[in-house]
Amino acid sequence: MASGDDALPQPLQVPRSQYGAAQPQYQVPTQPQYQQPMQPQYQVPVQSQPQYQAPPSSQYGQPAYDFPPAQPYASPQPMIYVHQKSKLAAGLLGIFLGCFGAHNFYLGNYGKAIAQLLLTLLLGWVFGIGAIAAGIWGLVEAILILSSFYGSRWHRDANGVELRD
């Protein structure tokens, strides 16, 4: 017999019954109880690892910087449309209406504009020379605006925005 035949159920010998041949009865084999083998209990020795200490920043010659935490979903900055004023329009206003400060009103320089307007209105009608002085002042500023180049003081409005050529 082969070793594998031992596992098959074998019929039992039973006495013959009154009805004839003996009926074989099979015995239910018992299942072997399988269990997990006992694992050895290992204990890991607890060793504390040394904590990393950053070297002082002077060792490498660079200062340590603290950065603010980044905001992951920061809202985008709104786009601000800046209206550039025309250099030609400011120059022509200075030439033709410079005694009233129209070019300075256009550029947003309200202090100078009011000074030119008051000089023309108050002193111009009383003494006559105020309008001439304000007219010359406006003409000089108009020439400076028209001959200005990018980045110069006369090429900007009151908000610091460059004039459009």
PDB file of C-alpha atoms in Angstrom:
ATOM      1  CA  MET A   1       0.000   0.000   0.000  1.00  0.00           C
ATOM      2  CA  ALA A   2       1.015   3.522  -0.690  1.00  0.00           C
ATOM      3  CA  SER A   3       1.352   6.026   2.066  1.00  0.00           C
ATOM      4  CA  GLY A   4      -1.406   8.184   0.551  1.00  0.00           C
ATOM      5  CA  ASP A   5      -4.014   5.409   0.975  1.00  0.00           C
ATOM      6  CA  ASP A   6      -4.016   5.728   4.741  1.00  0.00           C
ATOM      7  CA  ALA A   7      -5.946   8.943   4.562  1.00  0.00           C
ATOM      8  CA  LEU A   8      -8.965   7.388   2.788  1.00  0.00           C
ATOM      9  CA  PRO A   9     -11.904   6.277   4.940  1.00  0.00           C
ATOM     10  CA  GLN A  10     -12.132   2.510   5.420  1.00  0.00           C
ATOM     11  CA  PRO A  11     -15.434   0.612   5.674  1.00  0.00           C
ATOM     12  CA  LEU A  12     -16.205  -0.995   9.018  1.00  0.00           C
ATOM     13  CA  GLN A  13     -17.063  -4.645   9.333  1.00  0.00           C
ATOM     14  CA  VAL A  14     -20.692  -4.819  10.386  1.00  0.00           C
ATOM     15  CA  PRO A  15     -22.708  -7.931  11.032  1.00  0.00           C
ATOM     16  CA  ARG A  16     -25.090  -8.876   8.298  1.00  0.00           C
ATOM     17  CA  SER A  17     -28.551  -7.514   8.539  1.00  0.00           C
ATOM     18  CA  GLN A  18     -31.777  -9.363   8.088  1.00  0.00           C
ATOM     19  CA  TYR A  19     -32.217  -8.006   4.597  1.00  0.00           C
ATOM     20  CA  GLY A  20     -29.256  -9.499   3.041  1.00  0.00           C
ATOM     21  CA  ALA A  21     -25.831  -8.252   2.538  1.00  0.00           C
ATOM     22  CA  ALA A  22     -24.124  -6.214   5.085  1.00  0.00           C
ATOM     23  CA  GLN A  23     -24.109  -2.536   4.466  1.00  0.00           C
ATOM     24  CA  PRO A  24     -20.727  -0.948   4.893  1.00  0.00           C
ATOM     25  CA  GLN A  25     -20.657   2.040   7.198  1.00  0.00           C
ATOM     26  CA  TYR A  26     -18.105   4.649   6.744  1.00  0.00           C
ATOM     27  CA  GLN A  27     -16.401   6.345   9.581  1.00  0.00           C
ATOM     28  CA  VAL A  28     -15.999  10.082   9.233  1.00  0.00           C
ATOM     29  CA  PRO A  29     -12.351  10.830   9.614  1.00  0.00           C
ATOM     30  CA  THR A  30     -11.565  13.465  12.164  1.00  0.00           C
ATOM     31  CA  GLN A  31      -9.956  16.590  10.876  1.00  0.00           C
ATOM     32  CA  PRO A  32      -6.586  17.300  12.327  1.00  0.00           C
ATOM     33  CA  GLN A  33      -6.577  20.547  14.243  1.00  0.00           C
ATOM     34  CA  TYR A  34      -4.146  22.899  12.584  1.00  0.00           C
ATOM     35  CA  GLN A  35      -2.784  25.753  14.616  1.00  0.00           C
ATOM     36  CA  GLN A  36      -0.343  28.448  13.941  1.00  0.00           C
ATOM     37  CA  PRO A  37       3.033  27.402  15.110  1.00  0.00           C
ATOM     38  CA  MET A  38       4.157  29.308  18.110  1.00  0.00           C
ATOM     39  CA  GLN A  39       6.208  32.225  17.045  1.00  0.00           C
ATOM     40  CA  PRO A  40       9.105  33.114  19.206  1.00  0.00           C
ATOM     41  CA  GLN A  41       8.551  36.416  20.927  1.00  0.00           C
ATOM     42  CA  TYR A  42      11.271  38.739  19.866  1.00  0.00           C
ATOM     43  CA  GLN A  43      11.850  41.823  21.883  1.00  0.00           C
ATOM     44  CA  VAL A  44      13.481  44.709  20.148  1.00  0.00           C
ATOM     45  CA  PRO A  45      15.823  46.492  22.438  1.00  0.00           C
ATOM     46  CA  VAL A  46      14.715  50.083  22.797  1.00  0.00           C
ATOM     47  CA  GLN A  47      17.535  52.395  21.960  1.00  0.00           C
ATOM     48  CA  SER A  48      17.004  56.072  21.626  1.00  0.00           C
ATOM     49  CA  GLN A  49      18.638  57.502  18.568  1.00  0.00           C
ATOM     50  CA  PRO A  50      20.506  60.736  19.000  1.00  0.00           C
ATOM     51  CA  GLN A  51      18.518  63.726  17.834  1.00  0.00           C
ATOM     52  CA  TYR A  52      20.006  65.707  14.975  1.00  0.00           C
ATOM     53  CA  GLN A  53      21.214  69.080  16.079  1.00  0.00           C
ATOM     54  CA  ALA A  54      21.562  71.674  13.361  1.00  0.00           C
ATOM     55  CA  PRO A  55      24.950  73.318  13.360  1.00  0.00           C
ATOM     56  CA  PRO A  56      24.980  76.999  14.170  1.00  0.00           C
ATOM     57  CA  SER A  57      24.544  79.131  11.076  1.00  0.00           C
ATOM     58  CA  SER A  58      27.824  80.929  11.613  1.00  0.00           C
ATOM     59  CA  GLN A  59      29.671  77.679  10.918  1.00  0.00           C
ATOM     60  CA  TYR A  60      28.774  77.911   7.230  1.00  0.00           C
ATOM     61  CA  GLY A  61      28.792  81.676   6.978  1.00  0.00           C
ATOM     62  CA  GLN A  62      25.085  82.057   6.152  1.00  0.00           C
ATOM     63  CA  PRO A  63      22.471  83.548   8.448  1.00  0.00           C
ATOM     64  CA  ALA A  64      19.453  81.475   9.399  1.00  0.00           C
ATOM     65  CA  TYR A  65      16.210  82.728   7.908  1.00  0.00           C
ATOM     66  CA  ASP A  66      12.712  82.234   9.223  1.00  0.00           C
ATOM     67  CA  PHE A  67      10.173  81.988   6.442  1.00  0.00           C
ATOM     68  CA  PRO A  68       6.492  82.562   7.099  1.00  0.00           C
ATOM     69  CA  PRO A  69       4.329  79.506   6.467  1.00  0.00           C
ATOM     70  CA  ALA A  70       3.039  79.328   2.943  1.00  0.00           C
ATOM     71  CA  GLN A  71      -0.672  79.573   2.378  1.00  0.00           C
ATOM     72  CA  PRO A  72      -1.669  76.644   0.186  1.00  0.00           C
ATOM     73  CA  TYR A  73      -4.734  78.280  -1.343  1.00  0.00           C
ATOM     74  CA  ALA A  74      -3.968  81.963  -1.288  1.00  0.00           C
ATOM     75  CA  SER A  75      -6.315  84.083  -3.330  1.00  0.00           C
ATOM     76  CA  PRO A  76      -4.769  85.643  -6.423  1.00  0.00           C
ATOM     77  CA  GLN A  77      -4.048  89.316  -6.345  1.00  0.00           C
ATOM     78  CA  PRO A  78      -6.579  91.345  -8.322  1.00  0.00           C
ATOM     79  CA  MET A  79      -5.350  92.968 -11.474  1.00  0.00           C
ATOM     80  CA  ILE A  80      -5.565  96.720 -11.251  1.00  0.00           C
ATOM     81  CA  TYR A  81      -5.979  98.501 -14.527  1.00  0.00           C
ATOM     82  CA  VAL A  82      -4.040 101.753 -14.496  1.00  0.00           C
ATOM     83  CA  HIS A  83      -5.160 104.304 -17.021  1.00  0.00           C
ATOM     84  CA  GLN A  84      -2.140 105.942 -18.571  1.00  0.00           C
ATOM     85  CA  LYS A  85      -2.648 109.532 -19.458  1.00  0.00           C
ATOM     86  CA  SER A  86      -1.457 110.971 -22.721  1.00  0.00           C
ATOM     87  CA  LYS A  87       1.693 113.059 -22.822  1.00  0.00           C
ATOM     88  CA  LEU A  88       0.439 114.888 -25.907  1.00  0.00           C
ATOM     89  CA  ALA A  89      -2.884 115.800 -24.262  1.00  0.00           C
ATOM     90  CA  ALA A  90      -1.112 117.132 -21.155  1.00  0.00           C
ATOM     91  CA  GLY A  91       1.290 119.175 -23.309  1.00  0.00           C
ATOM     92  CA  LEU A  92      -1.455 120.719 -25.442  1.00  0.00           C
ATOM     93  CA  LEU A  93      -3.525 121.570 -22.344  1.00  0.00           C
ATOM     94  CA  GLY A  94      -0.415 123.237 -20.916  1.00  0.00           C
ATOM     95  CA  ILE A  95       0.143 125.289 -24.057  1.00  0.00           C
ATOM     96  CA  PHE A  96      -3.431 126.496 -24.585  1.00  0.00           C
ATOM     97  CA  LEU A  97      -4.918 126.482 -21.050  1.00  0.00           C
ATOM     98  CA  GLY A  98      -1.746 126.470 -18.932  1.00  0.00           C
ATOM     99  CA  CYS A  99      -2.607 129.743 -17.232  1.00  0.00           C
ATOM    100  CA  PHE A 100      -5.680 128.032 -15.706  1.00  0.00           C
ATOM    101  CA  GLY A 101      -3.693 124.908 -14.666  1.00  0.00           C
ATOM    102  CA  ALA A 102      -5.702 122.572 -16.929  1.00  0.00           C
ATOM    103  CA  HIS A 103      -2.707 120.312 -17.607  1.00  0.00           C
ATOM    104  CA  ASN A 104      -2.068 119.920 -13.880  1.00  0.00           C
ATOM    105  CA  PHE A 105      -5.729 119.101 -13.254  1.00  0.00           C
ATOM    106  CA  TYR A 106      -5.441 116.487 -16.017  1.00  0.00           C
ATOM    107  CA  LEU A 107      -2.322 114.942 -14.461  1.00  0.00           C
ATOM    108  CA  GLY A 108      -3.727 115.012 -10.913  1.00  0.00           C
ATOM    109  CA  ASN A 109      -1.414 117.693  -9.525  1.00  0.00           C
ATOM    110  CA  TYR A 110      -4.261 119.576  -7.845  1.00  0.00           C
ATOM    111  CA  GLY A 111      -2.107 121.814  -5.626  1.00  0.00           C
ATOM    112  CA  LYS A 112      -0.217 123.316  -8.560  1.00  0.00           C
ATOM    113  CA  ALA A 113      -3.412 123.486 -10.601  1.00  0.00           C
ATOM    114  CA  ILE A 114      -5.260 125.476  -7.949  1.00  0.00           C
ATOM    115  CA  ALA A 115      -2.251 127.766  -7.501  1.00  0.00           C
ATOM    116  CA  GLN A 116      -2.178 128.529 -11.241  1.00  0.00           C
ATOM    117  CA  LEU A 117      -5.937 129.045 -11.337  1.00  0.00           C
ATOM    118  CA  LEU A 118      -5.906 131.426  -8.352  1.00  0.00           C
ATOM    119  CA  LEU A 119      -2.912 133.274  -9.761  1.00  0.00           C
ATOM    120  CA  THR A 120      -4.782 133.836 -13.011  1.00  0.00           C
ATOM    121  CA  LEU A 121      -8.195 134.659 -11.559  1.00  0.00           C
ATOM    122  CA  LEU A 122      -7.290 136.736  -8.509  1.00  0.00           C
ATOM    123  CA  LEU A 123      -4.098 138.478  -9.477  1.00  0.00           C
ATOM    124  CA  GLY A 124      -4.672 138.411 -13.224  1.00  0.00           C
ATOM    125  CA  TRP A 125      -7.755 140.605 -13.221  1.00  0.00           C
ATOM    126  CA  VAL A 126      -6.566 142.882 -10.484  1.00  0.00           C
ATOM    127  CA  PHE A 127      -3.030 143.558 -11.520  1.00  0.00           C
ATOM    128  CA  GLY A 128      -2.864 141.946 -14.974  1.00  0.00           C
ATOM    129  CA  ILE A 129       0.506 140.411 -14.334  1.00  0.00           C
ATOM    130  CA  GLY A 130      -0.806 137.255 -12.583  1.00  0.00           C
ATOM    131  CA  ALA A 131      -2.323 135.841 -15.765  1.00  0.00           C
ATOM    132  CA  ILE A 132       0.905 136.472 -17.681  1.00  0.00           C
ATOM    133  CA  ALA A 133       2.989 134.749 -14.957  1.00  0.00           C
ATOM    134  CA  ALA A 134       0.610 131.786 -14.813  1.00  0.00           C
ATOM    135  CA  GLY A 135       0.612 131.574 -18.636  1.00  0.00           C
ATOM    136  CA  ILE A 136       4.420 131.480 -18.787  1.00  0.00           C
ATOM    137  CA  TRP A 137       4.467 128.908 -15.948  1.00  0.00           C
ATOM    138  CA  GLY A 138       1.979 126.712 -17.892  1.00  0.00           C
ATOM    139  CA  LEU A 139       3.921 127.081 -21.162  1.00  0.00           C
ATOM    140  CA  VAL A 140       7.219 126.055 -19.512  1.00  0.00           C
ATOM    141  CA  GLU A 141       5.572 123.009 -17.915  1.00  0.00           C
ATOM    142  CA  ALA A 142       3.990 122.072 -21.266  1.00  0.00           C
ATOM    143  CA  ILE A 143       7.389 122.165 -22.980  1.00  0.00           C
ATOM    144  CA  LEU A 144       8.918 120.072 -20.170  1.00  0.00           C
ATOM    145  CA  ILE A 145       6.111 117.507 -20.458  1.00  0.00           C
ATOM    146  CA  LEU A 146       6.356 117.254 -24.257  1.00  0.00           C
ATOM    147  CA  SER A 147      10.158 116.939 -24.257  1.00  0.00           C
ATOM    148  CA  SER A 148      10.321 114.493 -21.323  1.00  0.00           C
ATOM    149  CA  PHE A 149      11.601 110.935 -21.698  1.00  0.00           C
ATOM    150  CA  TYR A 150      10.637 107.721 -19.968  1.00  0.00           C
ATOM    151  CA  GLY A 151      11.568 107.697 -16.263  1.00  0.00           C
ATOM    152  CA  SER A 152      11.924 111.452 -15.846  1.00  0.00           C
ATOM    153  CA  ARG A 153       9.896 113.470 -13.366  1.00  0.00           C
ATOM    154  CA  TRP A 154       7.873 115.215 -16.071  1.00  0.00           C
ATOM    155  CA  HIS A 155       6.917 111.945 -17.743  1.00  0.00           C
ATOM    156  CA  ARG A 156       4.710 110.858 -14.801  1.00  0.00           C
ATOM    157  CA  ASP A 157       1.330 111.847 -13.450  1.00  0.00           C
ATOM    158  CA  ALA A 158       0.596 112.557  -9.781  1.00  0.00           C
ATOM    159  CA  ASN A 159       0.270 108.816  -8.976  1.00  0.00           C
ATOM    160  CA  GLY A 160       3.669 108.010 -10.453  1.00  0.00           C
ATOM    161  CA  VAL A 161       2.243 106.299 -13.541  1.00  0.00           C
ATOM    162  CA  GLU A 162       4.240 106.902 -16.705  1.00  0.00           C
ATOM    163  CA  LEU A 163       2.561 108.963 -19.406  1.00  0.00           C
ATOM    164  CA  ARG A 164       1.635 107.334 -22.690  1.00  0.00           C
ATOM    165  CA  ASP A 165       3.626 108.701 -25.649  1.00  0.00           C
TER     166      ASP A 165
END
